[in-house]
Coordinates of C-alpha atoms in Angstrom, one line a residue:
Chain P
M169 CA 139.6 355.9 167.9
A170 CA 139.7 354.1 164.5
K171 CA 140.0 356.2 161.4
H172 CA 136.9 356.6 159.4
S173 CA 137.6 357.9 156.0
K174 CA 135.1 360.1 154.3
K175 CA 134.7 357.4 151.6
S176 CA 133.8 354.5 153.9
T177 CA 131.3 356.7 155.7
N178 CA 129.7 357.6 152.5
L179 CA 129.4 354.2 150.9
W180 CA 127.5 352.7 153.8
S181 CA 124.1 354.3 154.0
T182 CA 123.4 352.2 157.1
P183 CA 126.1 350.6 159.2
A184 CA 126.6 346.9 158.6
A185 CA 126.1 346.1 162.3
Q186 CA 122.7 347.7 162.2
V187 CA 121.3 346.8 158.8
L188 CA 122.4 343.1 159.0
R189 CA 121.3 342.4 162.5
A190 CA 118.5 339.9 162.7
T191 CA 115.2 341.1 164.2
D192 CA 112.1 339.2 165.3
D193 CA 110.7 339.9 161.8
T194 CA 113.6 338.5 159.9
R195 CA 112.3 335.8 157.4
V196 CA 115.1 333.9 155.7
E197 CA 112.9 332.9 152.8
E198 CA 112.1 336.5 152.0
I199 CA 115.6 337.8 151.7
D200 CA 117.2 338.4 148.3
F201 CA 120.8 337.1 148.7
S202 CA 122.0 339.0 145.7
L203 CA 121.5 342.4 147.4
T204 CA 124.1 344.4 149.3
P205 CA 122.1 345.9 152.2
G206 CA 123.3 349.3 153.4
F207 CA 126.2 349.4 150.9
D208 CA 125.9 351.7 148.0
G209 CA 129.2 351.1 146.3
T210 CA 130.4 348.9 143.5
K211 CA 132.5 345.8 143.6
A212 CA 135.6 347.9 143.0
D213 CA 134.6 350.3 145.8
A214 CA 134.2 347.4 148.1
Q215 CA 137.5 345.9 147.3
E216 CA 139.3 349.2 147.8
L217 CA 137.5 349.8 151.0
L218 CA 138.2 346.2 152.3
A219 CA 142.0 347.0 152.1
E220 CA 141.5 350.2 153.9
R221 CA 139.3 348.9 156.6
G222 CA 141.5 345.8 156.9
Q223 CA 144.1 348.2 158.3
V224 CA 141.7 349.5 160.8
L225 CA 140.7 346.0 161.8
S226 CA 144.3 345.0 162.1
A227 CA 145.2 347.9 164.4
L228 CA 142.2 347.3 166.7
Q229 CA 143.1 343.6 166.8
E230 CA 146.6 344.4 167.9
K231 CA 145.3 346.4 170.7
L232 CA 143.0 343.5 171.8
Y233 CA 146.0 341.2 171.6
A234 CA 148.2 343.6 173.6
N235 CA 145.5 343.6 176.3
G236 CA 145.3 339.9 176.3
R237 CA 149.1 339.6 176.8
S238 CA 148.7 341.9 179.8
G239 CA 146.1 339.7 181.4
D240 CA 142.8 341.0 180.0
L241 CA 140.5 338.0 179.5
R242 CA 138.2 339.7 177.0
S243 CA 138.0 338.2 173.6
I244 CA 135.9 338.1 170.4
L245 CA 134.2 335.0 169.0
L246 CA 133.1 335.1 165.4
V247 CA 130.7 332.3 164.7
L248 CA 130.4 331.6 161.0
Q249 CA 127.5 329.5 159.7
G250 CA 126.4 328.9 156.2
M251 CA 125.8 326.2 153.7
D252 CA 128.5 324.8 151.4
T253 CA 129.7 327.4 149.0
A254 CA 128.4 330.2 151.1
G255 CA 131.9 331.5 151.5
K256 CA 133.0 330.6 155.0
G257 CA 136.5 329.5 153.9
G258 CA 137.0 332.6 151.8
M259 CA 135.9 334.7 154.8
V260 CA 138.6 333.2 156.9
R261 CA 141.2 333.6 154.2
H262 CA 140.3 337.1 153.1
V263 CA 139.0 338.8 156.3
I264 CA 140.6 336.9 159.1
G265 CA 143.7 336.9 157.0
L266 CA 143.8 340.7 157.4
V267 CA 145.0 340.4 161.0
D268 CA 148.0 339.0 162.8
P269 CA 147.7 335.2 162.9
Q270 CA 149.1 335.2 166.4
G271 CA 145.9 336.8 167.6
V272 CA 143.6 334.3 166.0
D273 CA 142.2 331.1 167.4
L274 CA 140.7 329.3 164.5
A275 CA 138.5 326.2 164.8
S276 CA 136.7 324.2 162.2
F277 CA 133.9 321.9 163.2
G278 CA 133.1 319.0 160.9
V279 CA 131.2 315.8 161.3
P280 CA 131.9 314.8 165.0
T281 CA 134.6 312.3 165.5
K282 CA 134.1 309.2 167.6
E283 CA 135.7 310.9 170.6
E284 CA 133.5 314.0 170.1
R285 CA 130.4 311.9 169.9
E286 CA 131.2 310.4 173.3
H287 CA 130.8 313.8 174.9
H288 CA 128.1 316.5 175.2
Y289 CA 127.8 318.4 171.9
L290 CA 129.2 321.5 173.6
W291 CA 132.4 319.7 174.8
R292 CA 134.3 320.2 171.5
I293 CA 133.1 323.8 171.3
R294 CA 134.3 324.6 174.8
N295 CA 137.7 323.1 174.0
E296 CA 138.1 325.7 171.2
L297 CA 137.0 328.9 172.9
P298 CA 139.4 331.8 172.3
G299 CA 141.8 332.8 175.0
G300 CA 142.0 336.4 176.4
G301 CA 143.0 338.9 173.7
K302 CA 142.2 336.6 170.9
I303 CA 139.7 336.6 168.0
G304 CA 138.2 333.2 168.0
V305 CA 136.7 332.1 164.7
F306 CA 134.4 329.1 164.4
D307 CA 134.0 327.7 160.9
R308 CA 130.6 326.0 161.7
S309 CA 129.8 325.7 165.3
H310 CA 127.4 324.3 168.0
Y311 CA 124.7 325.5 165.6
E312 CA 125.3 322.4 163.5
D313 CA 123.8 320.5 166.4
V314 CA 120.4 322.1 165.8
L315 CA 120.8 322.4 162.1
V316 CA 122.1 319.4 160.2
V317 CA 120.8 317.0 162.9
A318 CA 117.3 318.5 162.5
V319 CA 117.4 318.6 158.7
H320 CA 118.5 314.9 158.5
D321 CA 116.8 313.6 161.6
L322 CA 120.1 312.5 163.0
V323 CA 118.7 312.7 166.5
P324 CA 115.0 312.9 167.5
R325 CA 113.4 316.3 167.9
Q326 CA 113.1 315.8 171.7
V327 CA 116.9 315.7 171.7
W328 CA 117.7 318.8 169.7
E329 CA 114.7 320.9 170.7
P330 CA 116.1 321.6 174.3
R331 CA 119.4 322.6 172.8
F332 CA 118.2 326.1 171.8
D333 CA 117.8 327.0 175.5
E334 CA 121.1 325.3 176.3
I335 CA 122.9 327.3 173.6
N336 CA 121.4 330.5 174.8
A337 CA 122.6 329.7 178.4
F338 CA 126.0 328.7 177.0
E339 CA 126.4 332.0 175.1
K340 CA 125.2 334.0 178.1
E341 CA 128.0 332.4 180.1
L342 CA 130.6 333.3 177.4
V343 CA 129.4 336.9 177.3
D344 CA 129.4 337.2 181.1
E345 CA 133.0 336.0 181.0
G346 CA 134.1 338.7 178.6
T347 CA 133.7 337.1 175.2
L348 CA 131.9 339.3 172.6
V349 CA 130.0 336.9 170.4
V350 CA 129.5 337.9 166.8
K351 CA 127.2 335.4 165.0
V352 CA 127.1 335.5 161.3
A353 CA 124.9 333.4 158.9
L354 CA 126.0 333.5 155.3
F355 CA 123.3 332.8 152.6
V356 CA 123.7 332.2 148.9
S357 CA 120.9 331.8 146.4
P358 CA 120.4 328.3 144.8
E359 CA 121.5 329.8 141.5
E360 CA 124.7 331.2 142.9
Q361 CA 125.4 328.0 144.7
R362 CA 125.0 326.1 141.4
T363 CA 127.4 328.5 139.7
R364 CA 130.0 328.0 142.5
L365 CA 129.7 324.2 142.4
Q366 CA 129.9 324.2 138.6
E367 CA 133.2 326.1 138.8
R368 CA 134.5 323.5 141.2
L369 CA 133.7 320.8 138.6
D370 CA 135.0 322.9 135.6
R371 CA 138.4 323.8 137.1
P372 CA 140.9 321.0 138.1
D373 CA 142.4 323.4 140.6
K374 CA 139.1 323.5 142.4
Y375 CA 138.2 319.8 142.4
W376 CA 139.5 319.5 146.0
K377 CA 136.8 321.8 147.1
Y378 CA 134.1 319.7 145.6
N379 CA 132.2 317.2 147.6
P380 CA 129.4 315.1 146.0
G381 CA 127.5 315.5 149.2
D382 CA 127.1 319.2 148.4
V383 CA 124.7 318.4 145.5
T384 CA 122.8 316.0 147.7
E385 CA 122.3 318.8 150.2
R386 CA 120.8 321.0 147.5
G387 CA 117.8 318.7 147.7
F388 CA 117.3 319.8 151.3
L389 CA 117.4 323.6 150.8
P390 CA 113.9 324.2 152.1
Q391 CA 114.6 322.2 155.2
Y392 CA 117.8 324.1 155.8
R393 CA 116.0 327.5 155.5
L394 CA 113.4 326.3 158.0
A395 CA 116.2 325.1 160.4
Y396 CA 118.0 328.5 160.0
Q397 CA 114.7 330.3 160.6
R398 CA 114.3 328.3 163.8
I399 CA 117.8 329.2 164.9
L400 CA 117.1 332.9 164.4
D401 CA 113.7 332.7 166.1
R402 CA 115.2 330.9 169.1
T403 CA 118.8 332.2 169.6
N404 CA 118.8 335.8 168.4
T405 CA 119.4 337.2 171.8
D406 CA 120.4 340.7 172.9
Y407 CA 123.7 339.5 174.2
A408 CA 124.6 337.3 171.2
P409 CA 122.6 338.6 168.2
W410 CA 122.6 337.0 164.7
H411 CA 123.6 338.8 161.6
V412 CA 122.1 337.6 158.3
I413 CA 124.5 338.2 155.4
P414 CA 123.5 338.0 151.8
A415 CA 126.5 336.3 150.2
D416 CA 125.9 336.0 146.5
R417 CA 128.5 338.8 146.2
K418 CA 131.6 337.8 148.0
W419 CA 133.0 341.3 147.9
Y420 CA 129.9 342.4 149.9
S421 CA 129.9 339.6 152.5
R422 CA 133.6 340.0 153.2
L423 CA 133.4 343.7 153.6
A424 CA 130.3 343.3 155.8
V425 CA 131.9 340.9 158.2
T426 CA 135.0 343.1 158.3
E427 CA 132.7 345.9 159.5
L428 CA 131.0 343.7 162.1
L429 CA 134.4 342.8 163.5
I430 CA 135.5 346.4 163.6
D431 CA 132.3 347.3 165.3
A432 CA 132.8 344.6 167.9
L433 CA 136.3 345.7 168.6
E434 CA 135.3 349.3 168.9
R435 CA 132.6 348.4 171.4
L436 CA 135.4 347.0 173.6
D437 CA 136.8 350.5 173.7
L438 CA 140.3 349.4 174.4
D439 CA 143.3 351.4 175.4
W440 CA 146.9 350.3 175.2
P441 CA 147.8 348.4 178.4
A442 CA 149.7 350.4 181.0
A443 CA 153.3 349.5 181.7
D444 CA 153.6 347.0 184.5
F445 CA 157.2 348.1 185.1
D446 CA 158.8 351.5 186.0
V447 CA 159.5 353.0 182.6
E448 CA 162.3 355.4 183.8
V449 CA 164.0 352.7 185.8
E450 CA 164.0 350.4 182.7
K451 CA 165.3 353.2 180.5
Q452 CA 168.3 353.5 182.8
R453 CA 168.8 349.7 183.0
L454 CA 168.8 349.6 179.2
A455 CA 171.2 352.5 178.9
N456 CA 173.6 350.7 181.3
S457 CA 173.3 347.3 179.5
Chain O
M20 CA 155.5 326.4 138.5
A21 CA 155.6 329.5 140.5
K22 CA 156.0 332.8 138.7
H23 CA 159.4 334.3 138.9
S24 CA 159.4 337.9 137.8
K25 CA 162.5 339.3 136.2
K26 CA 162.8 341.7 139.1
S27 CA 163.0 339.1 141.8
T28 CA 165.5 337.1 139.9
N29 CA 167.6 340.1 139.4
L30 CA 167.6 341.4 143.0
W31 CA 168.9 338.1 144.5
S32 CA 172.4 337.5 143.4
T33 CA 172.3 334.2 145.2
P34 CA 169.1 332.5 146.3
A35 CA 168.2 332.9 150.0
A36 CA 168.0 329.1 150.5
Q37 CA 171.6 328.8 149.3
V38 CA 173.3 331.9 150.8
L39 CA 171.7 331.7 154.2
R40 CA 172.1 327.9 154.8
A41 CA 174.5 327.2 157.6
T42 CA 177.7 325.2 156.8
D43 CA 180.3 323.6 158.9
D44 CA 182.2 326.8 158.8
T45 CA 179.4 329.1 160.0
R46 CA 180.6 331.2 163.0
V47 CA 177.9 333.2 164.6
E48 CA 180.3 335.6 166.1
E49 CA 181.8 336.5 162.7
I50 CA 178.5 337.5 161.0
D51 CA 177.5 341.1 160.5
F52 CA 173.8 341.1 161.3
S53 CA 173.3 344.4 159.5
L54 CA 174.0 342.9 156.1
T55 CA 171.6 341.5 153.5
P56 CA 173.4 338.5 152.1
G57 CA 172.5 337.7 148.5
F58 CA 170.1 340.6 148.1
D59 CA 171.2 343.6 146.2
G60 CA 168.0 345.7 146.4
T61 CA 166.9 348.5 148.7
K62 CA 164.3 348.5 151.5
A63 CA 161.7 349.8 149.0
D64 CA 162.7 347.0 146.5
A65 CA 162.3 344.4 149.3
Q66 CA 158.9 345.6 150.4
E67 CA 157.6 345.7 146.8
L68 CA 159.1 342.2 146.2
L69 CA 157.6 340.9 149.5
A70 CA 154.1 341.7 148.3
E71 CA 154.7 340.0 144.9
R72 CA 156.4 337.0 146.4
G73 CA 153.7 336.8 149.0
Q74 CA 151.2 336.0 146.3
V75 CA 153.5 333.2 145.0
L76 CA 153.8 331.8 148.6
S77 CA 150.0 332.0 149.1
A78 CA 149.3 330.1 145.8
L79 CA 151.8 327.4 146.7
Q80 CA 150.4 327.2 150.2
E81 CA 146.9 326.7 148.8
K82 CA 148.1 323.8 146.8
L83 CA 149.7 322.2 149.9
Y84 CA 146.5 322.7 151.8
A85 CA 144.4 321.2 148.9
N86 CA 146.6 318.1 149.0
G87 CA 146.3 317.9 152.7
R88 CA 142.5 318.0 152.4
S89 CA 142.8 315.1 149.9
G90 CA 144.8 312.9 152.4
D91 CA 148.4 313.9 151.6
L92 CA 150.3 313.8 155.0
R93 CA 153.1 316.1 153.9
S94 CA 153.6 319.4 155.7
I95 CA 156.1 322.2 156.3
L96 CA 157.5 323.0 159.7
L97 CA 159.1 326.5 160.1
V98 CA 161.1 326.6 163.3
L99 CA 161.8 330.2 164.3
Q100 CA 164.5 330.8 166.8
G101 CA 166.0 334.1 167.9
M102 CA 166.5 336.3 170.9
D103 CA 164.0 338.9 172.1
T104 CA 163.5 341.7 169.5
A105 CA 165.0 339.5 166.7
G106 CA 161.7 339.7 165.0
K107 CA 159.9 336.4 165.5
G108 CA 156.6 337.9 166.1
G109 CA 156.8 340.3 163.2
M110 CA 157.8 337.3 161.0
V111 CA 154.6 335.6 161.9
R112 CA 152.5 338.7 161.4
H113 CA 154.1 339.8 158.1
V114 CA 155.2 336.6 156.4
I115 CA 152.9 333.9 157.8
G116 CA 150.1 336.5 157.6
L117 CA 150.5 336.4 153.8
V118 CA 148.9 333.0 153.6
D119 CA 145.5 331.5 154.4
P120 CA 145.1 331.2 158.2
Q121 CA 143.3 327.9 157.7
G122 CA 146.5 326.4 156.4
V123 CA 148.7 327.4 159.3
D124 CA 149.3 325.6 162.6
L125 CA 150.9 328.1 164.8
A126 CA 152.5 327.3 168.2
S127 CA 154.4 329.5 170.6
F128 CA 156.6 327.9 173.2
G129 CA 157.3 329.9 176.4
V130 CA 158.6 329.0 179.8
P131 CA 157.3 325.4 180.3
T132 CA 154.1 325.1 182.4
K133 CA 153.8 322.8 185.3
E134 CA 152.1 320.2 183.2
E135 CA 154.8 320.5 180.5
R136 CA 157.6 320.1 183.0
E137 CA 156.1 316.8 184.1
H138 CA 156.7 315.4 180.6
H139 CA 159.7 314.9 178.4
Y140 CA 160.7 318.2 176.8
L141 CA 159.6 317.0 173.3
W142 CA 156.1 316.2 174.6
R143 CA 154.7 319.7 174.1
I144 CA 156.5 319.9 170.8
R145 CA 155.0 316.7 169.4
N146 CA 151.6 317.9 170.5
E147 CA 151.9 320.9 168.2
L148 CA 153.3 319.3 165.0
P149 CA 151.4 320.4 161.9
G150 CA 148.8 318.2 160.3
G151 CA 149.0 317.1 156.6
G152 CA 148.8 320.0 154.2
K153 CA 149.6 322.5 156.9
I154 CA 152.4 325.0 157.4
G155 CA 153.4 324.6 161.1
V156 CA 155.2 327.5 162.7
F157 CA 157.1 327.2 165.9
D158 CA 157.8 330.6 167.6
R159 CA 160.6 329.2 169.7
S160 CA 160.8 325.4 169.9
H161 CA 162.6 322.4 171.3
Y162 CA 165.8 324.3 170.8
E163 CA 165.1 326.3 173.9
D164 CA 165.8 323.1 175.7
V165 CA 169.5 323.2 174.6
L166 CA 169.6 327.0 174.6
V167 CA 168.1 328.9 177.6
V168 CA 168.7 325.9 179.8
A169 CA 172.4 325.9 178.9
V170 CA 172.8 329.7 179.2
H171 CA 171.3 329.8 182.6
D172 CA 172.3 326.4 183.9
L173 CA 168.7 325.4 184.4
V174 CA 169.6 321.8 184.1
P175 CA 173.1 320.2 184.3
R176 CA 175.2 319.8 181.2
Q177 CA 174.8 316.0 181.4
V178 CA 171.1 316.5 181.0
W179 CA 171.1 318.9 178.0
E180 CA 174.1 317.5 176.2
P181 CA 172.4 314.2 175.0
R182 CA 169.5 316.3 173.7
F183 CA 171.4 317.3 170.5
D184 CA 171.3 313.6 169.4
E185 CA 167.7 313.2 170.5
I186 CA 166.7 316.3 168.6
N187 CA 168.4 315.1 165.4
A188 CA 166.7 311.7 165.8
F189 CA 163.4 313.5 166.4
E190 CA 163.7 315.7 163.3
K191 CA 164.8 312.7 161.2
E192 CA 161.6 311.0 162.2
L193 CA 159.6 314.1 161.2
V194 CA 161.3 314.3 157.8
D195 CA 160.8 310.6 157.2
E196 CA 157.1 311.1 157.9
G197 CA 156.8 313.8 155.3
T198 CA 157.4 317.0 157.2
L199 CA 159.8 319.4 155.5
V200 CA 161.7 321.1 158.3
V201 CA 162.9 324.7 157.7
K202 CA 165.0 325.9 160.6
V203 CA 165.6 329.6 160.9
A204 CA 167.8 331.5 163.5
L205 CA 167.3 335.3 163.5
F206 CA 170.1 337.4 164.8
V207 CA 170.2 341.1 165.7
S208 CA 173.2 343.1 166.7
P209 CA 173.4 344.3 170.3
E210 CA 173.1 347.9 169.0
E211 CA 169.9 347.1 167.0
Q212 CA 168.5 345.2 169.9
R213 CA 169.0 348.3 172.1
T214 CA 167.3 350.5 169.6
R215 CA 164.3 348.2 169.5
L216 CA 164.0 347.9 173.3
Q217 CA 164.4 351.7 173.5
E218 CA 161.4 352.1 171.2
R219 CA 159.3 349.8 173.4
L220 CA 160.1 352.1 176.3
D221 CA 159.5 355.3 174.4
R222 CA 156.2 354.4 173.0
P223 CA 153.2 353.7 175.2
D224 CA 151.7 351.6 172.4
K225 CA 154.7 349.3 172.7
Y226 CA 155.0 349.0 176.5
W227 CA 153.1 345.6 176.2
K228 CA 156.0 344.2 174.2
Y229 CA 158.6 345.2 176.8
N230 CA 159.8 342.7 179.4
P231 CA 162.4 343.8 182.0
G232 CA 163.9 340.3 181.6
D233 CA 165.0 341.3 178.0
V234 CA 167.5 343.7 179.4
T235 CA 168.7 341.1 181.9
E236 CA 169.3 338.7 179.0
R237 CA 171.5 341.3 177.2
G238 CA 174.1 340.5 179.9
F239 CA 174.2 336.9 178.5
L240 CA 174.7 337.7 174.8
P241 CA 178.1 335.9 174.7
Q242 CA 176.6 332.8 176.3
Y243 CA 173.7 332.9 173.9
R244 CA 176.0 333.1 170.9
L245 CA 178.0 330.2 172.2
A246 CA 174.8 328.2 172.7
Y247 CA 173.6 329.0 169.2
Q248 CA 177.0 328.0 167.8
R249 CA 176.7 324.7 169.6
I250 CA 173.2 324.2 168.1
L251 CA 174.6 324.9 164.6
D252 CA 177.5 322.6 165.2
R253 CA 175.4 319.7 166.5
T254 CA 172.0 320.0 164.7
N255 CA 172.8 321.3 161.2
T256 CA 171.8 318.1 159.4
D257 CA 171.3 317.4 155.7
Y258 CA 167.7 316.6 156.3
A259 CA 166.9 319.5 158.6
P260 CA 169.5 322.3 157.9
W261 CA 169.7 325.6 159.7
H262 CA 169.5 329.0 158.1
V263 CA 171.2 331.9 159.8
I264 CA 169.4 335.2 159.1
P265 CA 170.9 338.6 159.8
A266 CA 167.8 340.5 161.1
D267 CA 168.9 344.0 161.8
R268 CA 166.9 344.9 158.7
K269 CA 163.4 343.5 159.1
W270 CA 162.6 344.1 155.5
Y271 CA 165.5 341.7 154.6
S272 CA 164.8 339.0 157.2
R273 CA 161.1 338.9 156.2
L274 CA 161.8 338.7 152.5
A275 CA 164.4 336.0 153.2
V276 CA 162.1 333.8 155.2
T277 CA 159.4 334.2 152.5
E278 CA 161.9 332.9 150.0
L279 CA 162.9 330.0 152.2
L280 CA 159.2 329.0 152.5
I281 CA 158.7 329.3 148.7
D282 CA 161.8 327.2 148.2
A283 CA 160.5 324.5 150.5
L284 CA 157.1 324.4 148.9
E285 CA 158.6 324.3 145.5
R286 CA 160.7 321.3 146.5
L287 CA 157.5 319.4 147.4
D288 CA 156.7 319.8 143.7
L289 CA 152.9 319.6 144.2
D290 CA 150.1 319.2 141.7
W291 CA 146.5 319.9 142.4
P292 CA 144.9 316.7 143.8
A293 CA 143.0 314.6 141.3
A294 CA 139.2 314.3 141.7
D295 CA 138.1 311.5 143.9
F296 CA 134.7 311.5 142.2
D297 CA 133.6 311.1 138.6
V298 CA 133.5 314.7 137.2
E299 CA 131.1 314.0 134.4
V300 CA 128.7 312.2 136.7
E301 CA 128.8 315.0 139.1
K302 CA 128.2 317.7 136.4
Q303 CA 125.1 315.7 135.5
R304 CA 123.9 315.5 139.1
L305 CA 124.4 319.2 139.6
A306 CA 122.5 320.0 136.4
N307 CA 119.6 317.9 137.7
S308 CA 119.6 319.5 141.1

C-alpha cells in the first residue's frame, strides 16, 4: 500500500519495529545509546530518508483521519518516554510535524496540578486519549507514575507497585477499544546528555530549555535506569509492547519513530472510506447547482 | 530579525498584511477571487517561497513558544472563516503544519453540540483560547453565530444582531490580555467551488471530504456574501482587523496567510527569554555532575 523505495529497504537491515522492540532479555544498562540498530546509513542518508518516509507517514495518516471522520473509532497512541534531553520535544516537532496537525491530539504531562492530584493518576491520561481517526501523542505519560515517583520516593512502594498491573489492564482496554498503542522509550548516554545541557547553557536562544532540575536528576541516573528496567519487565505486553530507542543520534531516533508509526498505520490496513451518499445523484445535484 | 530574501521582497509588490486588510470600502461582491493581490510571482514561485518563508515562520513561532514557557502570556489567534472548499483545512495542514505542533492550539467549531447549545455562544470559544506562547487556530469560530444563523434564520435577527457588538467587546478583551488576533476570510468563486466539489465526487480518496449539504449551501451564496459583508462592516476593528483572501488559487492563499502570521509575530517583537537561573553557577554544577 505505502511506497517502499529501494533505498529505504536497503538502509534498514532489520525493520525498526522488529529490531527496537523490547524483549524479556532487554537490559537497559547494557545498551549502547550511540548505536543505530538495524540502520546502516549515514546521518545524511537518514535525513533524506526521513523526508521521503514522512510523505508515506502523512499519506497513511490522512487515510486514518478520513476513516475517523467517517465514524471509525480506531486511533494510534504514541507514548513518548525519556529523560530530559532525550529528544521528546524534537520528536514531536520533527516527526509529528510531518503530518496534518488536524489529525493529531497532543498531550504533555508534567508535574500533576492540584486538580490532577485530587484524582486517580489515570484520570488526566483518560482525558487526553485520542479520538477516532487521530494520532494521539503523549509527551510523558502514566509511566511517570511508576517512574519519577519511584525514583524520588514520592509515594510508598506499596502505592506504585500495584500500578503496573493497573497500567496493563488500562492499556488492554485501550487496545480492545481500537487504539493501537506504540510505546517508545528514548535513551541518551550521560555524556550526550551533558553535551546537550551544555549547549543550553552556552546558547542564549536555548536558555529557555534549561532547567536546573535537569542537572539534579543526573545524580539519579542509576535509579532511573532501574525504574525503566522495571517498566520494561512489567509492562512490555504483546498488545502494547515497548520500543527501546538509542537516542544519542537524533537523526536515528527520529527516523526510527517515523518507521514505528508507519508500521502501526500499515497494520491498521485502512482503505479510503466508502461514500455514504449516492455519488451519481450528487454529481447531478452539483451540475444543477 | 527575520530573514527577508531578495526574492520574497521582490515578489510581493505590496505586503500581504497591507493589501489584504479589509477597509470601510471593501465590498465582497466586487472582489475577483481568482486574483493574487500584491503578489507578482507564479505558482512555482509561490511554492518555493512558501518553503522559505515557512522556515521564517517556524523560527518566529519557536521564539513565541519559548517566551510562553517562560511565563509570557502573549499569544496569536488565527481565526479562519470561509465556505466549504475555501481551503480552511488545507490552510491548517500546509501552513500551520510548517510550525512545531507543540506550539499550536487548534480548535474546530462545527454545528454546536447539545452541551454547547446550553451555553452562551462564546462559551465554547473561550474554552479553546490559546495559552501564552501559543498560536491558536480557529477553523470556523464565533463568526458562525452571526453567519450561518443569519443565512438560515436559525435564530431571529434580534438575537444575532446584538452579537456584533458583543464580538467586538470580546475581541477587545482578548487583545487587551495580550492575544494578537488575525482574522482571515477565505473566498472562492462559485466556479472554483464547483470544480473542487466535482473532484471530491470523482475521486474515491476524496469522498470523505464531500458532504451533500455543501451543494445545498451553494443555493445560499448571495446570502452568505451578504452575511460576510455585514461581518466586515460591523467587526473590522483597528484592534482585530479582517483580511479578505481570494482563495481560488491555493498557492496564493496559503502564502498570503503565512505572510500574515509572520507579520503578526514580527509585530510582537520578541527576544529570547532571559535565563531565570545563574548561567555560570549552572555550568559549574553541570561540570561537576
